[in-house]
JSON list of C-alpha atoms in Angstrom, two decimals:
[
{"chain": "H", "resi": 466, "resn": "MET", "atom": "CA", "xyz": [-6.63, -27.34, 22.51]},
{"chain": "H", "resi": 467, "resn": "ALA", "atom": "CA", "xyz": [-7.08, -29.82, 19.68]},
{"chain": "H", "resi": 468, "resn": "HIS", "atom": "CA", "xyz": [-3.47, -29.81, 18.73]},
{"chain": "H", "resi": 469, "resn": "LEU", "atom": "CA", "xyz": [-2.37, -31.52, 22.10]},
{"chain": "H", "resi": 470, "resn": "GLN", "atom": "CA", "xyz": [-1.36, -35.05, 21.44]},
{"chain": "H", "resi": 471, "resn": "PRO", "atom": "CA", "xyz": [-2.53, -38.06, 23.39]},
{"chain": "H", "resi": 472, "resn": "LEU", "atom": "CA", "xyz": [-0.57, -38.80, 26.61]},
{"chain": "H", "resi": 473, "resn": "LYS", "atom": "CA", "xyz": [1.41, -42.01, 27.25]},
{"chain": "H", "resi": 474, "resn": "PHE", "atom": "CA", "xyz": [0.09, -44.06, 30.10]},
{"chain": "H", "resi": 475, "resn": "VAL", "atom": "CA", "xyz": [0.88, -47.17, 32.06]},
{"chain": "H", "resi": 476, "resn": "GLN", "atom": "CA", "xyz": [-1.93, -49.61, 32.50]},
{"chain": "H", "resi": 477, "resn": "VAL", "atom": "CA", "xyz": [-2.93, -52.10, 35.26]},
{"chain": "H", "resi": 478, "resn": "LEU", "atom": "CA", "xyz": [-5.61, -54.38, 33.54]},
{"chain": "H", "resi": 479, "resn": "PRO", "atom": "CA", "xyz": [-8.23, -56.36, 35.50]},
{"chain": "H", "resi": 480, "resn": "VAL", "atom": "CA", "xyz": [-7.92, -59.82, 36.20]},
{"chain": "H", "resi": 481, "resn": "ALA", "atom": "CA", "xyz": [-11.86, -60.29, 36.16]},
{"chain": "H", "resi": 482, "resn": "LYS", "atom": "CA", "xyz": [-14.35, -59.07, 33.54]},
{"chain": "H", "resi": 483, "resn": "HIS", "atom": "CA", "xyz": [-13.61, -55.46, 33.00]},
{"chain": "H", "resi": 484, "resn": "THR", "atom": "CA", "xyz": [-16.82, -53.24, 34.07]},
{"chain": "H", "resi": 485, "resn": "ALA", "atom": "CA", "xyz": [-15.04, -50.13, 35.91]},
{"chain": "H", "resi": 486, "resn": "THR", "atom": "CA", "xyz": [-12.05, -47.92, 35.26]},
{"chain": "H", "resi": 487, "resn": "VAL", "atom": "CA", "xyz": [-10.08, -45.72, 37.62]},
{"chain": "H", "resi": 488, "resn": "PHE", "atom": "CA", "xyz": [-7.87, -42.90, 36.10]},
{"chain": "H", "resi": 489, "resn": "PHE", "atom": "CA", "xyz": [-5.13, -41.55, 38.69]},
{"chain": "H", "resi": 490, "resn": "ILE", "atom": "CA", "xyz": [-3.08, -38.64, 38.20]},
{"chain": "H", "resi": 491, "resn": "HIS", "atom": "CA", "xyz": [0.46, -38.41, 39.34]},
{"chain": "H", "resi": 492, "resn": "GLY", "atom": "CA", "xyz": [1.73, -35.56, 41.01]},
{"chain": "H", "resi": 493, "resn": "LEU", "atom": "CA", "xyz": [4.80, -32.95, 39.73]},
{"chain": "H", "resi": 494, "resn": "GLY", "atom": "CA", "xyz": [7.95, -34.58, 38.81]},
{"chain": "H", "resi": 495, "resn": "ASP", "atom": "CA", "xyz": [6.49, -38.04, 39.08]},
{"chain": "H", "resi": 496, "resn": "SER", "atom": "CA", "xyz": [5.09, -40.65, 36.32]},
{"chain": "H", "resi": 497, "resn": "GLY", "atom": "CA", "xyz": [2.09, -42.81, 36.16]},
{"chain": "H", "resi": 498, "resn": "SER", "atom": "CA", "xyz": [4.39, -45.77, 37.04]},
{"chain": "H", "resi": 499, "resn": "GLY", "atom": "CA", "xyz": [5.10, -44.43, 40.14]},
{"chain": "H", "resi": 500, "resn": "TRP", "atom": "CA", "xyz": [1.63, -45.19, 41.25]},
{"chain": "H", "resi": 501, "resn": "GLU", "atom": "CA", "xyz": [1.55, -48.36, 39.74]},
{"chain": "H", "resi": 502, "resn": "PRO", "atom": "CA", "xyz": [2.43, -50.19, 42.91]},
{"chain": "H", "resi": 503, "resn": "VAL", "atom": "CA", "xyz": [-0.66, -48.63, 44.73]},
{"chain": "H", "resi": 504, "resn": "ALA", "atom": "CA", "xyz": [-3.06, -49.88, 42.00]},
{"chain": "H", "resi": 505, "resn": "ASP", "atom": "CA", "xyz": [-1.65, -53.40, 41.85]},
{"chain": "H", "resi": 506, "resn": "MET", "atom": "CA", "xyz": [-2.38, -53.32, 45.78]},
{"chain": "H", "resi": 507, "resn": "LEU", "atom": "CA", "xyz": [-5.79, -52.05, 45.22]},
{"chain": "H", "resi": 508, "resn": "SER", "atom": "CA", "xyz": [-6.62, -54.46, 42.02]},
{"chain": "H", "resi": 509, "resn": "ASP", "atom": "CA", "xyz": [-6.48, -57.58, 44.40]},
{"chain": "H", "resi": 510, "resn": "ALA", "atom": "CA", "xyz": [-9.60, -56.52, 45.98]},
{"chain": "H", "resi": 511, "resn": "HIS", "atom": "CA", "xyz": [-11.10, -54.92, 42.66]},
{"chain": "H", "resi": 512, "resn": "PRO", "atom": "CA", "xyz": [-10.25, -57.36, 40.18]},
{"chain": "H", "resi": 513, "resn": "HIS", "atom": "CA", "xyz": [-12.74, -55.71, 37.81]},
{"chain": "H", "resi": 514, "resn": "VAL", "atom": "CA", "xyz": [-11.29, -52.42, 37.58]},
{"chain": "H", "resi": 515, "resn": "LYS", "atom": "CA", "xyz": [-8.94, -51.23, 34.99]},
{"chain": "H", "resi": 516, "resn": "TRP", "atom": "CA", "xyz": [-6.24, -48.49, 36.01]},
{"chain": "H", "resi": 517, "resn": "ILE", "atom": "CA", "xyz": [-5.17, -45.99, 33.79]},
{"chain": "H", "resi": 518, "resn": "LEU", "atom": "CA", "xyz": [-2.05, -44.13, 34.76]},
{"chain": "H", "resi": 519, "resn": "PRO", "atom": "CA", "xyz": [-1.09, -41.01, 32.86]},
{"chain": "H", "resi": 520, "resn": "ASN", "atom": "CA", "xyz": [2.12, -39.35, 32.42]},
{"chain": "H", "resi": 521, "resn": "ALA", "atom": "CA", "xyz": [2.07, -35.42, 32.33]},
{"chain": "H", "resi": 522, "resn": "ARG", "atom": "CA", "xyz": [4.20, -33.85, 29.60]},
{"chain": "H", "resi": 523, "resn": "MET", "atom": "CA", "xyz": [7.60, -32.19, 30.11]},
{"chain": "H", "resi": 524, "resn": "GLN", "atom": "CA", "xyz": [7.44, -28.45, 30.70]},
{"chain": "H", "resi": 525, "resn": "PRO", "atom": "CA", "xyz": [8.86, -25.65, 32.24]},
{"chain": "H", "resi": 526, "resn": "VAL", "atom": "CA", "xyz": [7.88, -25.30, 35.81]},
{"chain": "H", "resi": 527, "resn": "THR", "atom": "CA", "xyz": [8.36, -21.84, 37.82]},
{"chain": "H", "resi": 528, "resn": "ILE", "atom": "CA", "xyz": [8.82, -23.31, 41.16]},
{"chain": "H", "resi": 529, "resn": "ASN", "atom": "CA", "xyz": [11.71, -25.17, 39.86]},
{"chain": "H", "resi": 530, "resn": "TYR", "atom": "CA", "xyz": [13.49, -22.24, 38.47]},
{"chain": "H", "resi": 531, "resn": "GLY", "atom": "CA", "xyz": [11.87, -22.86, 35.04]},
{"chain": "H", "resi": 532, "resn": "MET", "atom": "CA", "xyz": [13.55, -26.26, 34.67]},
{"chain": "H", "resi": 533, "resn": "PRO", "atom": "CA", "xyz": [11.29, -28.90, 32.79]},
{"chain": "H", "resi": 534, "resn": "SER", "atom": "CA", "xyz": [9.59, -31.52, 34.70]},
{"chain": "H", "resi": 535, "resn": "PRO", "atom": "CA", "xyz": [6.47, -33.68, 34.36]},
{"chain": "H", "resi": 536, "resn": "SER", "atom": "CA", "xyz": [3.71, -31.43, 35.08]},
{"chain": "H", "resi": 537, "resn": "TRP", "atom": "CA", "xyz": [0.03, -30.76, 34.52]},
{"chain": "H", "resi": 538, "resn": "PHE", "atom": "CA", "xyz": [0.24, -27.06, 34.59]},
{"chain": "H", "resi": 539, "resn": "ASP", "atom": "CA", "xyz": [2.69, -24.50, 35.55]},
{"chain": "H", "resi": 540, "resn": "ILE", "atom": "CA", "xyz": [3.12, -23.88, 39.29]},
{"chain": "H", "resi": 541, "resn": "TYR", "atom": "CA", "xyz": [4.01, -20.14, 40.02]},
{"chain": "H", "resi": 542, "resn": "THR", "atom": "CA", "xyz": [4.26, -20.33, 43.94]},
{"chain": "H", "resi": 543, "resn": "LEU", "atom": "CA", "xyz": [3.98, -22.71, 46.64]},
{"chain": "H", "resi": 544, "resn": "GLY", "atom": "CA", "xyz": [2.40, -20.05, 48.54]},
{"chain": "H", "resi": 545, "resn": "ASP", "atom": "CA", "xyz": [-0.70, -19.80, 50.86]},
{"chain": "H", "resi": 546, "resn": "ARG", "atom": "CA", "xyz": [-3.61, -21.10, 48.59]},
{"chain": "H", "resi": 547, "resn": "SER", "atom": "CA", "xyz": [-6.08, -19.78, 50.89]},
{"chain": "H", "resi": 548, "resn": "MET", "atom": "CA", "xyz": [-5.18, -16.49, 49.45]},
{"chain": "H", "resi": 549, "resn": "PRO", "atom": "CA", "xyz": [-5.70, -15.17, 45.90]},
{"chain": "H", "resi": 550, "resn": "HIS", "atom": "CA", "xyz": [-2.88, -16.26, 44.00]},
{"chain": "H", "resi": 551, "resn": "ARG", "atom": "CA", "xyz": [-1.58, -16.63, 40.12]},
{"chain": "H", "resi": 552, "resn": "GLU", "atom": "CA", "xyz": [-2.52, -19.69, 38.45]},
{"chain": "H", "resi": 553, "resn": "ASP", "atom": "CA", "xyz": [-1.88, -21.36, 35.14]},
{"chain": "H", "resi": 554, "resn": "GLU", "atom": "CA", "xyz": [-5.65, -21.49, 33.97]},
{"chain": "H", "resi": 555, "resn": "LYS", "atom": "CA", "xyz": [-4.97, -22.23, 30.38]},
{"chain": "H", "resi": 556, "resn": "GLY", "atom": "CA", "xyz": [-2.63, -25.31, 31.46]},
{"chain": "H", "resi": 557, "resn": "MET", "atom": "CA", "xyz": [-5.05, -26.68, 33.98]},
{"chain": "H", "resi": 558, "resn": "LEU", "atom": "CA", "xyz": [-7.64, -26.53, 31.20]},
{"chain": "H", "resi": 559, "resn": "GLU", "atom": "CA", "xyz": [-5.83, -28.10, 28.61]},
{"chain": "H", "resi": 560, "resn": "SER", "atom": "CA", "xyz": [-4.79, -30.94, 31.07]},
{"chain": "H", "resi": 561, "resn": "VAL", "atom": "CA", "xyz": [-8.62, -31.15, 32.01]},
{"chain": "H", "resi": 562, "resn": "ALA", "atom": "CA", "xyz": [-9.25, -31.62, 28.17]},
{"chain": "H", "resi": 563, "resn": "THR", "atom": "CA", "xyz": [-6.58, -34.17, 27.77]},
{"chain": "H", "resi": 564, "resn": "ILE", "atom": "CA", "xyz": [-7.92, -36.23, 30.48]},
{"chain": "H", "resi": 565, "resn": "ASP", "atom": "CA", "xyz": [-11.56, -35.90, 29.42]},
{"chain": "H", "resi": 566, "resn": "ALA", "atom": "CA", "xyz": [-10.37, -37.20, 26.09]},
{"chain": "H", "resi": 567, "resn": "MET", "atom": "CA", "xyz": [-9.11, -40.27, 27.53]},
{"chain": "H", "resi": 568, "resn": "ILE", "atom": "CA", "xyz": [-12.25, -40.91, 29.33]},
{"chain": "H", "resi": 569, "resn": "ASP", "atom": "CA", "xyz": [-14.14, -40.24, 26.30]},
{"chain": "H", "resi": 570, "resn": "GLU", "atom": "CA", "xyz": [-12.12, -42.90, 24.71]},
{"chain": "H", "resi": 571, "resn": "GLU", "atom": "CA", "xyz": [-12.84, -45.28, 27.70]},
{"chain": "H", "resi": 572, "resn": "ILE", "atom": "CA", "xyz": [-16.46, -44.82, 27.35]},
{"chain": "H", "resi": 573, "resn": "THR", "atom": "CA", "xyz": [-16.54, -45.13, 23.45]},
{"chain": "H", "resi": 574, "resn": "LYS", "atom": "CA", "xyz": [-14.11, -47.97, 22.67]},
{"chain": "H", "resi": 575, "resn": "ASN", "atom": "CA", "xyz": [-14.53, -50.02, 25.85]},
{"chain": "H", "resi": 576, "resn": "ASN", "atom": "CA", "xyz": [-18.28, -49.41, 26.52]},
{"chain": "H", "resi": 577, "resn": "ILE", "atom": "CA", "xyz": [-17.37, -48.45, 30.14]},
{"chain": "H", "resi": 578, "resn": "PRO", "atom": "CA", "xyz": [-20.39, -45.91, 31.39]},
{"chain": "H", "resi": 579, "resn": "SER", "atom": "CA", "xyz": [-18.90, -42.93, 32.89]},
{"chain": "H", "resi": 580, "resn": "GLU", "atom": "CA", "xyz": [-20.84, -43.60, 35.98]},
{"chain": "H", "resi": 581, "resn": "ARG", "atom": "CA", "xyz": [-18.20, -46.61, 36.41]},
{"chain": "H", "resi": 582, "resn": "ILE", "atom": "CA", "xyz": [-15.29, -44.23, 36.00]},
{"chain": "H", "resi": 583, "resn": "ILE", "atom": "CA", "xyz": [-13.29, -42.59, 38.70]},
{"chain": "H", "resi": 584, "resn": "VAL", "atom": "CA", "xyz": [-10.74, -39.75, 38.50]},
{"chain": "H", "resi": 585, "resn": "GLY", "atom": "CA", "xyz": [-8.45, -39.31, 41.20]},
{"chain": "H", "resi": 586, "resn": "GLY", "atom": "CA", "xyz": [-4.66, -38.00, 41.85]},
{"chain": "H", "resi": 587, "resn": "PHE", "atom": "CA", "xyz": [-1.95, -36.91, 44.22]},
{"chain": "H", "resi": 588, "resn": "SER", "atom": "CA", "xyz": [-0.82, -33.57, 44.85]},
{"chain": "H", "resi": 589, "resn": "GLN", "atom": "CA", "xyz": [-0.85, -31.41, 41.75]},
{"chain": "H", "resi": 590, "resn": "GLY", "atom": "CA", "xyz": [-2.62, -34.53, 40.09]},
{"chain": "H", "resi": 591, "resn": "GLY", "atom": "CA", "xyz": [-5.17, -34.20, 42.82]},
{"chain": "H", "resi": 592, "resn": "ALA", "atom": "CA", "xyz": [-5.76, -30.71, 42.34]},
{"chain": "H", "resi": 593, "resn": "LEU", "atom": "CA", "xyz": [-6.53, -31.70, 38.60]},
{"chain": "H", "resi": 594, "resn": "SER", "atom": "CA", "xyz": [-8.99, -34.45, 39.27]},
{"chain": "H", "resi": 595, "resn": "MET", "atom": "CA", "xyz": [-10.74, -32.21, 41.70]},
{"chain": "H", "resi": 596, "resn": "LEU", "atom": "CA", "xyz": [-11.01, -29.48, 38.95]},
{"chain": "H", "resi": 597, "resn": "ILE", "atom": "CA", "xyz": [-12.22, -32.28, 36.64]},
{"chain": "H", "resi": 598, "resn": "GLY", "atom": "CA", "xyz": [-14.93, -33.56, 39.33]},
{"chain": "H", "resi": 599, "resn": "THR", "atom": "CA", "xyz": [-16.13, -30.31, 39.89]},
{"chain": "H", "resi": 600, "resn": "THR", "atom": "CA", "xyz": [-16.44, -29.04, 36.09]},
{"chain": "H", "resi": 601, "resn": "THR", "atom": "CA", "xyz": [-17.22, -32.12, 34.22]},
{"chain": "H", "resi": 602, "resn": "GLN", "atom": "CA", "xyz": [-20.57, -32.40, 32.13]},
{"chain": "H", "resi": 603, "resn": "ARG", "atom": "CA", "xyz": [-20.25, -36.17, 32.88]},
{"chain": "H", "resi": 604, "resn": "LYS", "atom": "CA", "xyz": [-21.79, -37.90, 35.57]},
{"chain": "H", "resi": 605, "resn": "LEU", "atom": "CA", "xyz": [-18.52, -40.02, 36.92]},
{"chain": "H", "resi": 606, "resn": "GLY", "atom": "CA", "xyz": [-18.37, -42.69, 39.46]},
{"chain": "H", "resi": 607, "resn": "GLY", "atom": "CA", "xyz": [-16.40, -40.71, 41.85]},
{"chain": "H", "resi": 608, "resn": "VAL", "atom": "CA", "xyz": [-13.25, -38.44, 42.42]},
{"chain": "H", "resi": 609, "resn": "ILE", "atom": "CA", "xyz": [-10.38, -39.26, 44.72]},
{"chain": "H", "resi": 610, "resn": "VAL", "atom": "CA", "xyz": [-8.14, -36.18, 46.04]},
{"chain": "H", "resi": 611, "resn": "LEU", "atom": "CA", "xyz": [-5.04, -36.93, 47.95]},
{"chain": "H", "resi": 612, "resn": "SER", "atom": "CA", "xyz": [-2.91, -34.20, 49.46]},
{"chain": "H", "resi": 613, "resn": "GLY", "atom": "CA", "xyz": [-4.63, -31.81, 46.64]},
{"chain": "H", "resi": 614, "resn": "TRP", "atom": "CA", "xyz": [-6.46, -28.74, 46.66]},
{"chain": "H", "resi": 615, "resn": "LEU", "atom": "CA", "xyz": [-9.04, -26.78, 44.51]},
{"chain": "H", "resi": 616, "resn": "PRO", "atom": "CA", "xyz": [-7.57, -24.59, 41.99]},
{"chain": "H", "resi": 617, "resn": "LEU", "atom": "CA", "xyz": [-9.36, -21.93, 40.30]},
{"chain": "H", "resi": 618, "resn": "ARG", "atom": "CA", "xyz": [-11.53, -21.13, 43.29]},
{"chain": "H", "resi": 619, "resn": "THR", "atom": "CA", "xyz": [-12.39, -17.55, 41.96]},
{"chain": "H", "resi": 620, "resn": "LYS", "atom": "CA", "xyz": [-14.01, -19.16, 38.78]},
{"chain": "H", "resi": 621, "resn": "ILE", "atom": "CA", "xyz": [-14.89, -22.29, 39.80]},
{"chain": "H", "resi": 622, "resn": "GLN", "atom": "CA", "xyz": [-18.70, -21.38, 40.12]},
{"chain": "H", "resi": 623, "resn": "SER", "atom": "CA", "xyz": [-19.11, -20.42, 36.89]},
{"chain": "H", "resi": 624, "resn": "MET", "atom": "CA", "xyz": [-17.67, -23.68, 35.48]},
{"chain": "H", "resi": 625, "resn": "ILE", "atom": "CA", "xyz": [-19.50, -25.87, 37.79]},
{"chain": "H", "resi": 626, "resn": "SER", "atom": "CA", "xyz": [-20.82, -29.57, 36.92]},
{"chain": "H", "resi": 627, "resn": "PRO", "atom": "CA", "xyz": [-24.66, -29.99, 36.98]},
{"chain": "H", "resi": 628, "resn": "TYR", "atom": "CA", "xyz": [-23.38, -33.40, 38.78]},
{"chain": "H", "resi": 629, "resn": "VAL", "atom": "CA", "xyz": [-21.33, -31.93, 41.41]},
{"chain": "H", "resi": 630, "resn": "LYS", "atom": "CA", "xyz": [-23.74, -32.72, 44.34]},
{"chain": "H", "resi": 631, "resn": "THR", "atom": "CA", "xyz": [-24.03, -36.38, 43.74]},
{"chain": "H", "resi": 632, "resn": "VAL", "atom": "CA", "xyz": [-20.42, -37.26, 42.78]},
{"chain": "H", "resi": 633, "resn": "PRO", "atom": "CA", "xyz": [-18.57, -39.29, 45.71]},
{"chain": "H", "resi": 634, "resn": "ILE", "atom": "CA", "xyz": [-15.63, -37.62, 46.59]},
{"chain": "H", "resi": 635, "resn": "PHE", "atom": "CA", "xyz": [-12.78, -39.17, 48.98]},
{"chain": "H", "resi": 636, "resn": "GLN", "atom": "CA", "xyz": [-10.32, -36.38, 49.90]},
{"chain": "H", "resi": 637, "resn": "GLY", "atom": "CA", "xyz": [-7.45, -37.48, 52.25]},
{"chain": "H", "resi": 638, "resn": "HIS", "atom": "CA", "xyz": [-4.60, -35.43, 53.64]},
{"chain": "H", "resi": 639, "resn": "GLY", "atom": "CA", "xyz": [-1.55, -35.59, 55.74]},
{"chain": "H", "resi": 640, "resn": "ALA", "atom": "CA", "xyz": [-1.77, -33.44, 58.64]},
{"chain": "H", "resi": 641, "resn": "GLN", "atom": "CA", "xyz": [2.08, -32.92, 58.57]},
{"chain": "H", "resi": 642, "resn": "ASP", "atom": "CA", "xyz": [2.18, -32.27, 55.00]},
{"chain": "H", "resi": 643, "resn": "ASN", "atom": "CA", "xyz": [4.87, -29.60, 54.27]},
{"chain": "H", "resi": 644, "resn": "VAL", "atom": "CA", "xyz": [4.44, -29.16, 50.71]},
{"chain": "H", "resi": 645, "resn": "VAL", "atom": "CA", "xyz": [0.65, -29.07, 49.86]},
{"chain": "H", "resi": 646, "resn": "GLN", "atom": "CA", "xyz": [-0.63, -27.61, 53.37]},
{"chain": "H", "resi": 647, "resn": "TYR", "atom": "CA", "xyz": [-3.02, -29.44, 55.34]},
{"chain": "H", "resi": 648, "resn": "GLU", "atom": "CA", "xyz": [-4.93, -26.17, 55.99]},
{"chain": "H", "resi": 649, "resn": "TRP", "atom": "CA", "xyz": [-5.11, -25.86, 51.96]},
{"chain": "H", "resi": 650, "resn": "GLY", "atom": "CA", "xyz": [-6.71, -29.05, 51.51]},
{"chain": "H", "resi": 651, "resn": "ARG", "atom": "CA", "xyz": [-9.29, -28.53, 54.57]},
{"chain": "H", "resi": 652, "resn": "LEU", "atom": "CA", "xyz": [-9.99, -25.13, 53.13]},
{"chain": "H", "resi": 653, "resn": "SER", "atom": "CA", "xyz": [-10.93, -26.65, 49.90]},
{"chain": "H", "resi": 654, "resn": "TYR", "atom": "CA", "xyz": [-13.18, -29.00, 51.56]},
{"chain": "H", "resi": 655, "resn": "GLU", "atom": "CA", "xyz": [-15.02, -26.31, 53.27]},
{"chain": "H", "resi": 656, "resn": "TYR", "atom": "CA", "xyz": [-15.26, -24.41, 50.19]},
{"chain": "H", "resi": 657, "resn": "LEU", "atom": "CA", "xyz": [-16.78, -27.32, 48.45]},
{"chain": "H", "resi": 658, "resn": "LYS", "atom": "CA", "xyz": [-19.45, -27.53, 51.03]},
{"chain": "H", "resi": 659, "resn": "GLU", "atom": "CA", "xyz": [-20.10, -23.89, 51.66]},
{"chain": "H", "resi": 660, "resn": "LYS", "atom": "CA", "xyz": [-19.82, -22.62, 48.13]},
{"chain": "H", "resi": 661, "resn": "LEU", "atom": "CA", "xyz": [-20.77, -25.50, 45.95]},
{"chain": "H", "resi": 662, "resn": "GLY", "atom": "CA", "xyz": [-23.55, -26.99, 48.47]},
{"chain": "H", "resi": 663, "resn": "ILE", "atom": "CA", "xyz": [-21.88, -30.58, 48.43]},
{"chain": "H", "resi": 664, "resn": "LYS", "atom": "CA", "xyz": [-22.70, -32.59, 51.67]},
{"chain": "H", "resi": 665, "resn": "ASP", "atom": "CA", "xyz": [-20.73, -34.61, 53.91]},
{"chain": "H", "resi": 666, "resn": "ALA", "atom": "CA", "xyz": [-21.01, -38.47, 52.59]},
{"chain": "H", "resi": 667, "resn": "GLU", "atom": "CA", "xyz": [-23.06, -40.58, 54.71]},
{"chain": "H", "resi": 668, "resn": "PRO", "atom": "CA", "xyz": [-21.72, -43.85, 55.65]},
{"chain": "H", "resi": 669, "resn": "GLY", "atom": "CA", "xyz": [-23.35, -46.63, 53.87]},
{"chain": "H", "resi": 670, "resn": "LYS", "atom": "CA", "xyz": [-24.79, -44.17, 51.24]},
{"chain": "H", "resi": 671, "resn": "LEU", "atom": "CA", "xyz": [-21.39, -43.03, 49.29]},
{"chain": "H", "resi": 672, "resn": "LYS", "atom": "CA", "xyz": [-22.88, -44.02, 45.96]},
{"chain": "H", "resi": 673, "resn": "GLU", "atom": "CA", "xyz": [-25.47, -41.08, 46.61]},
{"chain": "H", "resi": 674, "resn": "GLY", "atom": "CA", "xyz": [-22.47, -38.42, 46.51]},
{"chain": "H", "resi": 675, "resn": "GLY", "atom": "CA", "xyz": [-21.01, -36.15, 49.07]},
{"chain": "H", "resi": 676, "resn": "ILE", "atom": "CA", "xyz": [-17.38, -35.40, 50.02]},
{"chain": "H", "resi": 677, "resn": "GLN", "atom": "CA", "xyz": [-15.64, -37.82, 52.84]},
{"chain": "H", "resi": 678, "resn": "PHE", "atom": "CA", "xyz": [-12.44, -35.85, 54.33]},
{"chain": "H", "resi": 679, "resn": "LYS", "atom": "CA", "xyz": [-9.73, -38.01, 56.03]},
{"chain": "H", "resi": 680, "resn": "THR", "atom": "CA", "xyz": [-7.14, -36.76, 57.97]},
{"chain": "H", "resi": 681, "resn": "TYR", "atom": "CA", "xyz": [-3.89, -38.96, 58.53]},
{"chain": "H", "resi": 682, "resn": "GLN", "atom": "CA", "xyz": [-1.89, -37.81, 61.86]},
{"chain": "H", "resi": 683, "resn": "GLY", "atom": "CA", "xyz": [1.64, -38.09, 61.03]},
{"chain": "H", "resi": 684, "resn": "LEU", "atom": "CA", "xyz": [1.59, -38.10, 57.39]},
{"chain": "H", "resi": 685, "resn": "MET", "atom": "CA", "xyz": [3.79, -35.77, 55.23]},
{"chain": "H", "resi": 686, "resn": "HIS", "atom": "CA", "xyz": [3.54, -34.99, 51.67]},
{"chain": "H", "resi": 687, "resn": "SER", "atom": "CA", "xyz": [2.91, -38.72, 50.92]},
{"chain": "H", "resi": 688, "resn": "ALA", "atom": "CA", "xyz": [0.28, -41.60, 50.90]},
{"chain": "H", "resi": 689, "resn": "SER", "atom": "CA", "xyz": [0.02, -44.24, 53.65]},
{"chain": "H", "resi": 690, "resn": "GLU", "atom": "CA", "xyz": [-0.79, -47.71, 53.70]},
{"chain": "H", "resi": 691, "resn": "ARG", "atom": "CA", "xyz": [-3.86, -46.64, 55.92]},
{"chain": "H", "resi": 692, "resn": "GLU", "atom": "CA", "xyz": [-4.97, -44.03, 53.47]},
{"chain": "H", "resi": 693, "resn": "ILE", "atom": "CA", "xyz": [-4.75, -46.78, 50.63]},
{"chain": "H", "resi": 694, "resn": "ALA", "atom": "CA", "xyz": [-6.81, -49.30, 52.62]},
{"chain": "H", "resi": 695, "resn": "ASP", "atom": "CA", "xyz": [-9.35, -46.39, 53.02]},
{"chain": "H", "resi": 696, "resn": "ILE", "atom": "CA", "xyz": [-9.72, -45.74, 49.44]},
{"chain": "H", "resi": 697, "resn": "GLY", "atom": "CA", "xyz": [-10.20, -49.43, 48.89]},
{"chain": "H", "resi": 698, "resn": "SER", "atom": "CA", "xyz": [-13.26, -49.47, 51.29]},
{"chain": "H", "resi": 699, "resn": "TRP", "atom": "CA", "xyz": [-14.49, -46.43, 49.63]},
{"chain": "H", "resi": 700, "resn": "LEU", "atom": "CA", "xyz": [-13.89, -47.98, 46.07]},
{"chain": "H", "resi": 701, "resn": "LYS", "atom": "CA", "xyz": [-15.90, -51.14, 47.50]},
{"chain": "H", "resi": 702, "resn": "GLU", "atom": "CA", "xyz": [-18.79, -49.15, 47.89]},
{"chain": "H", "resi": 703, "resn": "VAL", "atom": "CA", "xyz": [-18.78, -46.55, 45.30]},
{"chain": "H", "resi": 704, "resn": "LEU", "atom": "CA", "xyz": [-17.53, -48.75, 42.38]},
{"chain": "H", "resi": 705, "resn": "PRO", "atom": "CA", "xyz": [-18.68, -52.55, 43.37]},
{"chain": "H", "resi": 706, "resn": "ASP", "atom": "CA", "xyz": [-18.36, -55.53, 41.08]},
{"chain": "H", "resi": 707, "resn": "ASN", "atom": "CA", "xyz": [-21.45, -55.98, 38.87]}
]
């Protein structure tokens, strides 16, 4: 994996003293700049946070008939993720290593503790952020998963992070999502609780860890203003200005 070149990325810089960083990972076919308006929106209430929005490399994607697209890993099918299915483990782990290297640089060059770093993403990026959050050997400040799922379920228990039960997780999913089905997100949430021992987050104690799962009625494969507002409230508790 050492041969991989650093990713290009978009930044939304803090307007106050920089004390925390959020990495947000876009979905298939998108770019970091696609999430810049959301970062701008959340920056107003979180002026101490820097946002890093990495761009995936172009690669052939099987569900797109092999056409190259910005993608974190290959996707072979959009079939039922509650059942065993073929996954691009190599591509996933390469992307995990690439994002981890970016986190390491943020820690070493900007002196931001890992506990003040959050990794989040949407769709394919949400799946990647969930994989990072459950396998990282660092204690992260939190994980955000929007319209995502837990990949590598058959192997995840052998890769598990020692901090998995103490990392705060926000998971949001549209009830009418017709791309990454709502049931897949819900099953991932149940798996995290039943197989990995992650508890539901307690209101007022989000920093202690656990998962907060929110359902958005009427929402398809997208993010909504209400969901973004909920992320803002969650960030205020797990990543306060200090």
